[in-house]
PDB file of C-alpha atoms in Angstrom:
ATOM      1  CA  SER C   4     102.423  89.846  66.730  1.00 46.00           C
ATOM      2  CA  SER C   5     102.773  89.104  70.451  1.00 49.00           C
ATOM      3  CA  GLY C   6      99.852  91.376  71.355  1.00 50.00           C
ATOM      4  CA  ILE C   7     102.153  93.647  73.454  1.00 50.00           C
ATOM      5  CA  ASN C   8     102.054  97.250  72.239  1.00 54.00           C
ATOM      6  CA  ALA C   9     103.886  98.964  75.116  1.00 50.00           C
ATOM      7  CA  GLU C  10     106.611  98.057  77.622  1.00 52.00           C
ATOM      8  CA  TYR C  11     104.167  97.702  80.485  1.00 46.00           C
ATOM      9  CA  GLY C  12     102.385  95.059  78.447  1.00 47.00           C
ATOM     10  CA  VAL C  13     105.017  92.514  79.476  1.00 48.00           C
ATOM     11  CA  LEU C  14     103.148  92.219  82.765  1.00 49.00           C
ATOM     12  CA  TYR C  15     100.354  90.367  80.973  1.00 49.00           C
ATOM     13  CA  LEU C  16     100.830  86.637  80.696  1.00 52.00           C
ATOM     14  CA  PRO C  17     100.029  84.754  77.431  1.00 55.00           C
ATOM     15  CA  LEU C  18      96.617  83.490  78.544  1.00 56.00           C
ATOM     16  CA  GLN C  19      95.583  87.033  79.470  1.00 55.00           C
ATOM     17  CA  LEU C  20      96.534  88.213  75.991  1.00 54.00           C
ATOM     18  CA  LEU C  21      94.320  85.508  74.496  1.00 57.00           C
ATOM     19  CA  MET C  22      91.339  87.080  76.234  1.00 58.00           C
ATOM     20  CA  SER C  23      91.429  90.256  74.124  1.00 65.00           C
ATOM     21  CA  TYR C  24      88.393  90.925  71.902  1.00 64.00           C
ATOM     22  CA  ASN C  25      90.238  90.333  68.618  1.00 71.00           C
ATOM     23  CA  SER C  26      91.755  87.107  69.886  1.00 73.00           C
ATOM     24  CA  CYS C  27      88.345  85.861  71.017  1.00 80.00           C
ATOM     25  CA  VAL C  28      86.896  86.576  67.584  1.00 79.00           C
ATOM     26  CA  VAL C  29      89.739  84.683  65.883  1.00 80.00           C
ATOM     27  CA  LEU C  30      89.508  81.728  68.278  1.00 84.00           C
ATOM     28  CA  THR C  31      85.717  81.575  67.892  1.00 86.00           C
ATOM     29  CA  SER C  32      86.072  81.603  64.117  1.00 87.00           C
ATOM     30  CA  ILE C  33      88.629  78.794  64.185  1.00 89.00           C
ATOM     31  CA  LEU C  34      86.517  76.736  66.599  1.00 92.00           C
ATOM     32  CA  LEU C  35      83.374  77.227  64.511  1.00 93.00           C
ATOM     33  CA  ASN C  36      85.085  76.384  61.219  1.00 92.00           C
ATOM     34  CA  ASN C  37      86.739  73.256  62.573  1.00 93.00           C
ATOM     35  CA  SER C  38      83.463  72.106  64.104  1.00 95.00           C
ATOM     36  CA  LEU C  39      81.673  72.632  60.784  1.00 95.00           C
ATOM     37  CA  PHE C  40      84.505  70.865  58.984  1.00 95.00           C
ATOM     38  CA  TYR C  41      83.946  67.817  61.193  1.00 95.00           C
ATOM     39  CA  ILE C  42      80.171  67.965  60.721  1.00 96.00           C
ATOM     40  CA  ASN C  43      80.657  68.293  56.958  1.00 96.00           C
ATOM     41  CA  SER C  44      82.658  65.066  56.874  1.00 96.00           C
ATOM     42  CA  LEU C  45      79.828  63.244  58.663  1.00 96.00           C
ATOM     43  CA  MET C  46      77.257  64.635  56.252  1.00 96.00           C
ATOM     44  CA  LEU C  47      79.448  63.721  53.297  1.00 96.00           C
ATOM     45  CA  PHE C  48      79.520  60.129  54.559  1.00 96.00           C
ATOM     46  CA  LYS C  49      75.723  60.145  54.590  1.00 95.00           C
ATOM     47  CA  LEU C  50      75.614  61.764  51.146  1.00 93.00           C
ATOM     48  CA  ALA C  51      77.895  59.073  49.733  1.00 93.00           C
ATOM     49  CA  ARG C  52      75.633  56.378  51.206  1.00 93.00           C
ATOM     50  CA  LEU C  53      72.594  57.956  49.541  1.00 89.00           C
ATOM     51  CA  PHE C  54      74.608  58.158  46.335  1.00 86.00           C
ATOM     52  CA  GLY C  55      74.845  54.369  46.426  1.00 86.00           C
ATOM     53  CA  LEU C  56      78.343  53.803  47.786  1.00 91.00           C
ATOM     54  CA  SER C  57      79.114  51.060  50.264  1.00 93.00           C
ATOM     55  CA  GLU C  58      79.902  51.925  53.869  1.00 95.00           C
ATOM     56  CA  THR C  59      83.623  51.427  53.210  1.00 95.00           C
ATOM     57  CA  LYS C  60      83.629  53.627  50.119  1.00 95.00           C
ATOM     58  CA  SER C  61      81.565  56.269  51.914  1.00 95.00           C
ATOM     59  CA  TYR C  62      84.099  56.291  54.735  1.00 95.00           C
ATOM     60  CA  GLN C  63      86.864  56.749  52.158  1.00 96.00           C
ATOM     61  CA  ALA C  64      85.028  59.728  50.654  1.00 96.00           C
ATOM     62  CA  ALA C  65      84.666  61.336  54.092  1.00 96.00           C
ATOM     63  CA  LEU C  66      88.330  60.662  54.868  1.00 96.00           C
ATOM     64  CA  LEU C  67      89.426  62.248  51.597  1.00 96.00           C
ATOM     65  CA  TYR C  68      87.352  65.292  52.477  1.00 96.00           C
ATOM     66  CA  THR C  69      89.139  65.706  55.823  1.00 94.00           C
ATOM     67  CA  LEU C  70      92.499  65.408  54.041  1.00 94.00           C
ATOM     68  CA  ASN C  71      91.549  67.540  51.049  1.00 94.00           C
ATOM     69  CA  PRO C  72      94.257  69.701  49.401  1.00 94.00           C
ATOM     70  CA  ALA C  73      92.637  72.901  50.688  1.00 92.00           C
ATOM     71  CA  THR C  74      92.191  71.731  54.289  1.00 92.00           C
ATOM     72  CA  ILE C  75      93.840  74.818  55.738  1.00 91.00           C
ATOM     73  CA  PHE C  76      91.073  77.055  54.353  1.00 91.00           C
ATOM     74  CA  PHE C  77      88.457  74.942  56.139  1.00 92.00           C
ATOM     75  CA  SER C  78      90.256  75.283  59.467  1.00 89.00           C
ATOM     76  CA  VAL C  79      91.105  78.984  59.688  1.00 87.00           C
ATOM     77  CA  GLY C  80      88.941  82.105  59.503  1.00 83.00           C
ATOM     78  CA  TYR C  81      87.660  81.657  55.956  1.00 89.00           C
ATOM     79  CA  THR C  82      84.081  80.998  54.812  1.00 91.00           C
ATOM     80  CA  GLU C  83      84.774  77.673  53.067  1.00 93.00           C
ATOM     81  CA  SER C  84      83.550  75.489  55.960  1.00 94.00           C
ATOM     82  CA  LEU C  85      80.280  77.368  56.412  1.00 94.00           C
ATOM     83  CA  PHE C  86      79.648  77.526  52.682  1.00 95.00           C
ATOM     84  CA  SER C  87      80.436  73.828  52.277  1.00 96.00           C
ATOM     85  CA  PHE C  88      78.110  73.050  55.191  1.00 96.00           C
ATOM     86  CA  PHE C  89      75.112  74.535  53.384  1.00 96.00           C
ATOM     87  CA  VAL C  90      76.120  72.970  50.046  1.00 96.00           C
ATOM     88  CA  ILE C  91      76.462  69.453  51.456  1.00 96.00           C
ATOM     89  CA  LEU C  92      73.289  69.800  53.542  1.00 96.00           C
ATOM     90  CA  GLY C  93      71.364  70.969  50.479  1.00 95.00           C
ATOM     91  CA  LEU C  94      72.668  68.093  48.344  1.00 94.00           C
ATOM     92  CA  LEU C  95      71.945  65.658  51.176  1.00 93.00           C
ATOM     93  CA  ILE C  96      68.329  66.766  51.278  1.00 93.00           C
ATOM     94  CA  ARG C  97      68.176  66.640  47.470  1.00 90.00           C
ATOM     95  CA  GLU C  98      69.413  63.038  47.416  1.00 85.00           C
ATOM     96  CA  ALA C  99      66.693  62.245  49.977  1.00 84.00           C
ATOM     97  CA  ASP C 100      64.129  63.373  47.336  1.00 80.00           C
ATOM     98  CA  SER C 101      63.036  66.484  49.197  1.00 83.00           C
ATOM     99  CA  GLN C 102      62.125  69.622  47.260  1.00 85.00           C
ATOM    100  CA  PHE C 103      63.311  71.980  50.018  1.00 92.00           C
ATOM    101  CA  TYR C 104      67.018  71.676  49.298  1.00 93.00           C
ATOM    102  CA  PHE C 105      66.946  75.040  47.498  1.00 94.00           C
ATOM    103  CA  LEU C 106      66.601  76.810  50.872  1.00 96.00           C
ATOM    104  CA  PHE C 107      70.091  75.662  51.839  1.00 96.00           C
ATOM    105  CA  PHE C 108      71.423  76.636  48.419  1.00 96.00           C
ATOM    106  CA  SER C 109      70.046  80.101  49.173  1.00 96.00           C
ATOM    107  CA  LEU C 110      71.908  80.179  52.484  1.00 96.00           C
ATOM    108  CA  ALA C 111      75.080  79.060  50.690  1.00 96.00           C
ATOM    109  CA  THR C 112      74.673  81.953  48.240  1.00 95.00           C
ATOM    110  CA  GLY C 113      74.339  84.256  51.230  1.00 94.00           C
ATOM    111  CA  VAL C 114      77.781  83.106  52.379  1.00 94.00           C
ATOM    112  CA  ARG C 115      79.603  83.139  49.039  1.00 92.00           C
ATOM    113  CA  SER C 116      78.554  84.200  45.552  1.00 91.00           C
ATOM    114  CA  ASN C 117      79.769  80.799  44.316  1.00 91.00           C
ATOM    115  CA  GLY C 118      76.406  79.524  45.527  1.00 93.00           C
ATOM    116  CA  LEU C 119      74.848  80.897  42.354  1.00 95.00           C
ATOM    117  CA  SER C 120      76.190  77.847  40.524  1.00 95.00           C
ATOM    118  CA  LEU C 121      73.982  75.590  42.662  1.00 95.00           C
ATOM    119  CA  VAL C 122      70.982  76.803  40.666  1.00 95.00           C
ATOM    120  CA  PHE C 123      72.152  74.281  38.079  1.00 94.00           C
ATOM    121  CA  PHE C 124      70.887  71.405  40.256  1.00 93.00           C
ATOM    122  CA  ILE C 125      67.437  72.998  40.454  1.00 94.00           C
ATOM    123  CA  LEU C 126      67.216  73.523  36.697  1.00 93.00           C
ATOM    124  CA  TYR C 127      68.592  70.066  35.953  1.00 90.00           C
ATOM    125  CA  ASP C 128      66.174  68.258  38.257  1.00 88.00           C
ATOM    126  CA  HIS C 129      63.049  69.967  36.944  1.00 88.00           C
ATOM    127  CA  ILE C 130      64.026  69.838  33.271  1.00 85.00           C
ATOM    128  CA  LEU C 131      64.986  66.157  33.495  1.00 83.00           C
ATOM    129  CA  THR C 132      61.678  65.375  35.236  1.00 82.00           C
ATOM    130  CA  MET C 133      59.742  67.084  32.450  1.00 82.00           C
ATOM    131  CA  ILE C 134      61.729  65.366  29.704  1.00 77.00           C
ATOM    132  CA  LYS C 135      61.221  61.937  31.239  1.00 74.00           C
ATOM    133  CA  SER C 136      57.506  62.561  31.722  1.00 74.00           C
ATOM    134  CA  GLY C 137      57.176  63.768  28.146  1.00 69.00           C
ATOM    135  CA  ASN C 138      55.221  66.838  29.246  1.00 70.00           C
ATOM    136  CA  ILE C 139      56.000  70.410  30.190  1.00 71.00           C
ATOM    137  CA  LEU C 140      54.263  70.574  33.544  1.00 77.00           C
ATOM    138  CA  ILE C 141      53.128  73.984  34.785  1.00 84.00           C
ATOM    139  CA  VAL C 142      53.734  72.888  38.371  1.00 84.00           C
ATOM    140  CA  ASN C 143      57.352  72.031  37.557  1.00 85.00           C
ATOM    141  CA  LEU C 144      57.909  75.332  35.777  1.00 89.00           C
ATOM    142  CA  VAL C 145      56.444  77.351  38.632  1.00 90.00           C
ATOM    143  CA  CYS C 146      58.466  75.419  41.228  1.00 91.00           C
ATOM    144  CA  MET C 147      61.626  75.805  39.163  1.00 93.00           C
ATOM    145  CA  VAL C 148      61.196  79.581  38.890  1.00 94.00           C
ATOM    146  CA  ILE C 149      60.376  80.019  42.599  1.00 95.00           C
ATOM    147  CA  GLN C 150      63.256  77.825  43.771  1.00 95.00           C
ATOM    148  CA  THR C 151      65.686  79.581  41.439  1.00 96.00           C
ATOM    149  CA  CYS C 152      64.612  83.041  42.598  1.00 96.00           C
ATOM    150  CA  VAL C 153      64.903  82.081  46.266  1.00 96.00           C
ATOM    151  CA  SER C 154      68.351  80.557  45.685  1.00 96.00           C
ATOM    152  CA  VAL C 155      69.813  83.657  44.047  1.00 95.00           C
ATOM    153  CA  ALA C 156      67.916  86.191  46.201  1.00 95.00           C
ATOM    154  CA  PRO C 157      70.711  86.775  48.791  1.00 94.00           C
ATOM    155  CA  PHE C 158      73.198  87.703  46.076  1.00 93.00           C
ATOM    156  CA  PHE C 159      70.943  90.218  44.322  1.00 91.00           C
ATOM    157  CA  TRP C 160      69.642  91.627  47.594  1.00 91.00           C
ATOM    158  CA  PHE C 161      73.201  92.379  48.686  1.00 90.00           C
ATOM    159  CA  GLN C 162      74.029  93.894  45.292  1.00 87.00           C
ATOM    160  CA  SER C 163      70.971  96.110  45.594  1.00 87.00           C
ATOM    161  CA  HIS C 164      72.080  97.129  49.080  1.00 86.00           C
ATOM    162  CA  LEU C 165      75.555  98.033  47.774  1.00 85.00           C
ATOM    163  CA  HIS C 166      74.058 100.041  44.927  1.00 83.00           C
ATOM    164  CA  THR C 167      71.981 102.051  47.373  1.00 83.00           C
ATOM    165  CA  LEU C 168      74.912 102.493  49.761  1.00 82.00           C
ATOM    166  CA  TYR C 169      77.572 103.517  47.239  1.00 81.00           C
ATOM    167  CA  CYS C 170      75.726 104.846  44.214  1.00 81.00           C
ATOM    168  CA  VAL C 171      72.527 106.420  45.563  1.00 76.00           C
ATOM    169  CA  ASN C 172      73.498 107.620  49.037  1.00 73.00           C
ATOM    170  CA  GLY C 173      77.262 107.693  48.684  1.00 63.00           C
ATOM    171  CA  ASN C 174      77.604 109.277  45.216  1.00 66.00           C
ATOM    172  CA  ASN C 175      80.452 106.878  44.486  1.00 64.00           C
ATOM    173  CA  GLY C 176      80.385 107.520  40.745  1.00 66.00           C
ATOM    174  CA  SER C 177      82.027 104.176  39.991  1.00 75.00           C
ATOM    175  CA  ALA C 178      81.503 102.577  36.583  1.00 77.00           C
ATOM    176  CA  TRP C 179      79.381  99.776  38.005  1.00 78.00           C
ATOM    177  CA  CYS C 180      76.830 102.304  39.285  1.00 80.00           C
ATOM    178  CA  ASP C 181      75.658 102.750  35.679  1.00 77.00           C
ATOM    179  CA  ASN C 182      75.041  99.021  35.339  1.00 72.00           C
ATOM    180  CA  ASP C 183      71.370  98.408  34.490  1.00 69.00           C
ATOM    181  CA  LEU C 184      71.160  95.693  37.148  1.00 72.00           C
ATOM    182  CA  GLY C 185      73.234  97.621  39.659  1.00 71.00           C
ATOM    183  CA  VAL C 186      75.582  94.645  40.101  1.00 82.00           C
ATOM    184  CA  SER C 187      79.102  95.424  41.287  1.00 84.00           C
ATOM    185  CA  TYR C 188      80.454  91.876  41.419  1.00 85.00           C
ATOM    186  CA  GLY C 189      81.720  91.483  37.856  1.00 83.00           C
ATOM    187  CA  TYR C 190      83.228  94.956  37.765  1.00 84.00           C
ATOM    188  CA  ILE C 191      85.077  94.540  41.075  1.00 84.00           C
ATOM    189  CA  GLN C 192      86.430  91.129  40.039  1.00 85.00           C
ATOM    190  CA  SER C 193      87.688  92.503  36.734  1.00 84.00           C
ATOM    191  CA  GLU C 194      88.954  95.894  37.937  1.00 82.00           C
ATOM    192  CA  TYR C 195      90.789  94.831  41.089  1.00 83.00           C
ATOM    193  CA  TRP C 196      91.657  91.181  40.521  1.00 82.00           C
ATOM    194  CA  GLY C 197      91.925  91.018  36.746  1.00 83.00           C
ATOM    195  CA  VAL C 198      89.352  88.224  36.503  1.00 86.00           C
ATOM    196  CA  GLY C 199      88.123  87.637  32.965  1.00 86.00           C
ATOM    197  CA  LEU C 200      88.267  85.289  30.011  1.00 90.00           C
ATOM    198  CA  PHE C 201      91.919  84.278  29.435  1.00 88.00           C
ATOM    199  CA  ASN C 202      93.137  87.257  31.516  1.00 89.00           C
ATOM    200  CA  TYR C 203      95.254  84.939  33.656  1.00 90.00           C
ATOM    201  CA  TRP C 204      96.834  83.110  30.735  1.00 93.00           C
ATOM    202  CA  GLN C 205     100.220  84.795  30.969  1.00 91.00           C
ATOM    203  CA  ALA C 206     103.744  83.395  31.022  1.00 91.00           C
ATOM    204  CA  LYS C 207     104.374  84.772  34.507  1.00 91.00           C
ATOM    205  CA  GLN C 208     101.428  82.757  35.821  1.00 90.00           C
ATOM    206  CA  ILE C 209     102.884  79.393  34.768  1.00 93.00           C
ATOM    207  CA  PRO C 210     103.883  78.554  38.388  1.00 91.00           C
ATOM    208  CA  ASN C 211     100.268  79.062  39.469  1.00 90.00           C
ATOM    209  CA  PHE C 212      99.044  76.836  36.638  1.00 93.00           C
ATOM    210  CA  LEU C 213     101.488  74.175  37.817  1.00 93.00           C
ATOM    211  CA  LEU C 214     100.189  74.568  41.371  1.00 92.00           C
ATOM    212  CA  ALA C 215      96.645  73.997  40.126  1.00 93.00           C
ATOM    213  CA  ALA C 216      97.582  71.248  37.642  1.00 95.00           C
ATOM    214  CA  PRO C 217      96.946  68.291  40.011  1.00 95.00           C
ATOM    215  CA  MET C 218      93.331  69.369  40.608  1.00 96.00           C
ATOM    216  CA  PHE C 219      92.688  69.899  36.904  1.00 96.00           C
ATOM    217  CA  THR C 220      94.238  66.492  36.206  1.00 96.00           C
ATOM    218  CA  LEU C 221      92.066  64.883  38.880  1.00 97.00           C
ATOM    219  CA  VAL C 222      88.891  66.337  37.358  1.00 96.00           C
ATOM    220  CA  VAL C 223      89.887  65.121  33.884  1.00 96.00           C
ATOM    221  CA  ALA C 224      90.499  61.629  35.309  1.00 96.00           C
ATOM    222  CA  ILE C 225      87.091  61.714  37.024  1.00 95.00           C
ATOM    223  CA  MET C 226      85.389  62.701  33.771  1.00 94.00           C
ATOM    224  CA  ILE C 227      87.147  59.974  31.785  1.00 93.00           C
ATOM    225  CA  ASN C 228      86.193  57.394  34.398  1.00 91.00           C
ATOM    226  CA  TRP C 229      82.600  58.626  34.376  1.00 88.00           C
ATOM    227  CA  ALA C 230      82.397  58.606  30.561  1.00 86.00           C
ATOM    228  CA  ALA C 231      83.615  54.999  30.483  1.00 86.00           C
ATOM    229  CA  GLU C 232      80.974  54.003  33.053  1.00 82.00           C
ATOM    230  CA  GLN C 233      78.192  55.775  31.164  1.00 78.00           C
ATOM    231  CA  PHE C 234      79.211  54.255  27.830  1.00 78.00           C
ATOM    232  CA  LYS C 235      79.075  50.777  29.357  1.00 77.00           C
ATOM    233  CA  SER C 236      75.706  51.492  30.973  1.00 70.00           C
ATOM    234  CA  PHE C 237      74.340  52.801  27.679  1.00 66.00           C
ATOM    235  CA  LYS C 238      75.528  49.703  25.804  1.00 71.00           C
ATOM    236  CA  ASP C 239      73.981  47.390  28.391  1.00 67.00           C
ATOM    237  CA  LEU C 240      70.659  49.236  28.309  1.00 62.00           C
ATOM    238  CA  ARG C 241      70.691  49.402  24.521  1.00 61.00           C
ATOM    239  CA  SER C 242      71.172  45.646  24.462  1.00 64.00           C
ATOM    240  CA  ASN C 243      68.324  45.108  26.926  1.00 59.00           C
ATOM    241  CA  TYR C 244      65.939  47.214  24.851  1.00 53.00           C
ATOM    242  CA  ALA C 245      67.159  45.970  21.457  1.00 54.00           C
ATOM    243  CA  HIS C 246      63.787  44.346  20.693  1.00 53.00           C
ATOM    244  CA  THR C 247      61.713  47.393  21.635  1.00 52.00           C
ATOM    245  CA  ASP C 248      60.912  50.648  19.868  1.00 50.00           C
ATOM    246  CA  TYR C 249      62.924  52.663  22.388  1.00 49.00           C
ATOM    247  CA  SER C 250      65.137  55.221  20.649  1.00 50.00           C
ATOM    248  CA  ASN C 251      68.748  55.793  21.604  1.00 53.00           C
ATOM    249  CA  PHE C 252      67.689  59.113  23.135  1.00 53.00           C
ATOM    250  CA  ARG C 253      65.115  57.462  25.377  1.00 52.00           C
ATOM    251  CA  VAL C 254      67.632  54.846  26.493  1.00 50.00           C
ATOM    252  CA  LEU C 255      70.141  57.626  27.168  1.00 56.00           C
ATOM    253  CA  LEU C 256      67.643  59.247  29.535  1.00 55.00           C
ATOM    254  CA  TYR C 257      67.891  56.214  31.794  1.00 54.00           C
ATOM    255  CA  VAL C 258      71.635  56.766  31.972  1.00 55.00           C
ATOM    256  CA  CYS C 259      71.184  60.506  32.576  1.00 59.00           C
ATOM    257  CA  ASN C 260      69.854  60.156  36.104  1.00 64.00           C
ATOM    258  CA  PHE C 261      69.776  62.744  38.867  1.00 60.00           C
ATOM    259  CA  GLN C 262      73.339  61.864  39.874  1.00 73.00           C
ATOM    260  CA  LEU C 263      74.637  63.080  36.520  1.00 82.00           C
ATOM    261  CA  ALA C 264      74.101  66.676  37.621  1.00 87.00           C
ATOM    262  CA  GLY C 265      77.079  66.462  39.988  1.00 90.00           C
ATOM    263  CA  TYR C 266      79.444  65.557  37.165  1.00 91.00           C
ATOM    264  CA  LEU C 267      78.152  68.331  34.907  1.00 92.00           C
ATOM    265  CA  HIS C 268      78.375  70.846  37.754  1.00 94.00           C
ATOM    266  CA  LEU C 269      81.976  69.815  38.502  1.00 95.00           C
ATOM    267  CA  GLY C 270      82.952  70.006  34.830  1.00 95.00           C
ATOM    268  CA  ALA C 271      81.374  73.434  34.329  1.00 95.00           C
ATOM    269  CA  LEU C 272      83.046  74.951  37.405  1.00 96.00           C
ATOM    270  CA  THR C 273      86.411  73.485  36.405  1.00 96.00           C
ATOM    271  CA  ALA C 274      86.125  75.059  32.937  1.00 96.00           C
ATOM    272  CA  LEU C 275      85.110  78.373  34.532  1.00 94.00           C
ATOM    273  CA  ALA C 276      88.147  78.293  36.830  1.00 94.00           C
ATOM    274  CA  LEU C 277      90.538  77.382  34.018  1.00 95.00           C
ATOM    275  CA  LEU C 278      89.336  80.063  31.606  1.00 94.00           C
ATOM    276  CA  THR C 279      88.468  83.041  33.800  1.00 91.00           C
ATOM    277  CA  MET C 280      89.761  82.762  37.372  1.00 91.00           C
ATOM    278  CA  HIS C 281      93.069  82.925  39.198  1.00 90.00           C
ATOM    279  CA  VAL C 282      93.787  79.250  38.607  1.00 90.00           C
ATOM    280  CA  GLN C 283      95.614  78.685  41.881  1.00 89.00           C
ATOM    281  CA  VAL C 284      92.317  79.003  43.782  1.00 91.00           C
ATOM    282  CA  VAL C 285      90.713  76.181  41.794  1.00 93.00           C
ATOM    283  CA  THR C 286      91.575  73.677  44.534  1.00 93.00           C
ATOM    284  CA  ARG C 287      89.552  75.276  47.337  1.00 92.00           C
ATOM    285  CA  PHE C 288      86.990  76.523  44.813  1.00 94.00           C
ATOM    286  CA  LEU C 289      86.098  72.984  43.709  1.00 95.00           C
ATOM    287  CA  VAL C 290      86.509  71.389  47.128  1.00 95.00           C
ATOM    288  CA  ALA C 291      83.994  73.817  48.650  1.00 94.00           C
ATOM    289  CA  ASN C 292      81.569  73.856  45.717  1.00 95.00           C
ATOM    290  CA  CYS C 293      81.620  70.222  44.616  1.00 94.00           C
ATOM    291  CA  PRO C 294      81.476  67.744  47.528  1.00 94.00           C
ATOM    292  CA  PHE C 295      80.631  64.998  45.033  1.00 93.00           C
ATOM    293  CA  LEU C 296      84.278  65.293  43.992  1.00 95.00           C
ATOM    294  CA  PHE C 297      85.231  63.057  46.928  1.00 96.00           C
ATOM    295  CA  VAL C 298      82.528  60.533  46.070  1.00 94.00           C
ATOM    296  CA  TYR C 299      83.867  60.293  42.540  1.00 93.00           C
ATOM    297  CA  CYS C 300      87.431  59.779  43.813  1.00 95.00           C
ATOM    298  CA  THR C 301      86.371  56.487  45.418  1.00 94.00           C
ATOM    299  CA  LYS C 302      85.557  55.031  42.005  1.00 92.00           C
ATOM    300  CA  PHE C 303      89.193  54.824  40.888  1.00 93.00           C
ATOM    301  CA  ASP C 304      91.219  51.629  40.933  1.00 91.00           C
ATOM    302  CA  ARG C 305      93.752  50.982  43.693  1.00 92.00           C
ATOM    303  CA  THR C 306      96.758  52.536  41.899  1.00 94.00           C
ATOM    304  CA  ILE C 307      95.053  55.800  41.001  1.00 94.00           C
ATOM    305  CA  SER C 308      93.431  55.957  44.444  1.00 94.00           C
ATOM    306  CA  ARG C 309      96.865  55.855  46.065  1.00 95.00           C
ATOM    307  CA  ILE C 310      98.112  58.635  43.798  1.00 96.00           C
ATOM    308  CA  VAL C 311      95.072  60.750  44.697  1.00 96.00           C
ATOM    309  CA  LEU C 312      95.630  60.097  48.413  1.00 96.00           C
ATOM    310  CA  CYS C 313      99.296  61.123  48.129  1.00 96.00           C
ATOM    311  CA  TYR C 314      98.303  64.320  46.328  1.00 96.00           C
ATOM    312  CA  PHE C 315      95.755  65.143  49.022  1.00 96.00           C
ATOM    313  CA  VAL C 316      98.131  64.477  51.926  1.00 95.00           C
ATOM    314  CA  VAL C 317     101.058  66.410  50.401  1.00 95.00           C
ATOM    315  CA  TYR C 318      98.927  69.465  49.596  1.00 93.00           C
ATOM    316  CA  CYS C 319      97.224  69.233  53.001  1.00 93.00           C
ATOM    317  CA  VAL C 320     100.530  69.291  54.885  1.00 93.00           C
ATOM    318  CA  VAL C 321     102.450  71.690  52.637  1.00 92.00           C
ATOM    319  CA  GLY C 322      99.438  73.984  52.329  1.00 90.00           C
ATOM    320  CA  THR C 323      99.095  74.247  56.089  1.00 89.00           C
ATOM    321  CA  VAL C 324     102.768  75.164  56.498  1.00 90.00           C
ATOM    322  CA  VAL C 325     102.896  77.577  53.552  1.00 89.00           C
ATOM    323  CA  HIS C 326      99.654  79.365  54.415  1.00 85.00           C
ATOM    324  CA  SER C 327     100.715  79.716  58.037  1.00 81.00           C
ATOM    325  CA  THR C 328     103.894  81.486  56.944  1.00 82.00           C
ATOM    326  CA  PHE C 329     101.872  83.906  54.773  1.00 78.00           C
ATOM    327  CA  TYR C 330     103.052  82.558  51.447  1.00 76.00           C
ATOM    328  CA  PRO C 331     100.446  82.316  48.656  1.00 71.00           C
ATOM    329  CA  TRP C 332      98.717  78.975  48.341  1.00 74.00           C
ATOM    330  CA  THR C 333      95.738  77.521  46.510  1.00 71.00           C
TER     331      THR C 333
END
């Protein structure tokens, strides 16, 4: 661990040891990730402002991001910071009403396969536009298909590359080689990590469920808070249009704006994590995939906000210590 492999190595002083190739790679990775983490917080502030939050609330959202329960994974040599960078940048461009946000979703997918879930925003935006216009527009359909294909292209290109490398040239003979699509991802997740529907629901995993419980509880609280807001908005709009021929469905469309996609995306990923994944990773999984999570946290009242802040700080500090001592964490 000291970098000294032989007795004569004691001649090298600590700063000389830091100049080894491996050390430079590690230090560069840490520097890059921490720089991106800082940039992400600035972009999240801007995203919150575009979302409609005040400057104070936007600052709170950015602060919560820097103190998030999975902070350690954004500071060391993991891909969370880079992935989150492309996710937030894509959502930032989306909130600015630009159609080119899918390019950054594609880059995010090139970093982590979780980026596939970002296709939901593309589908949601185009489908909602067509519903509100009352017409199925060919232009929207074509754009939706192109943007979706570009967004998922890195994932399927890499799977194709692996199929060629291991199944065609390497004669691997693995079960996933017979897959019609040549996709290894699902097989590897199931075979080596036991990922699958209810596979993790075992008595011995109760400690991990307890570790993940605060994040699941937070998401439930966010959804309840959102549902209450939407119900109030629907009632107010229904009252305003009481003397018109607007149906409840048409009024509901005014409530279902482009911001709703973030809530649905968060809810879907939370359900996916609960039912199929190793639940202890749900914290960094949602933090990296759903930056709107921190925007939603600013909508709580003072008491709940303090509880959320305490949860974030405790997990931030404990997680840093535990991860650094090689114990399993979120």
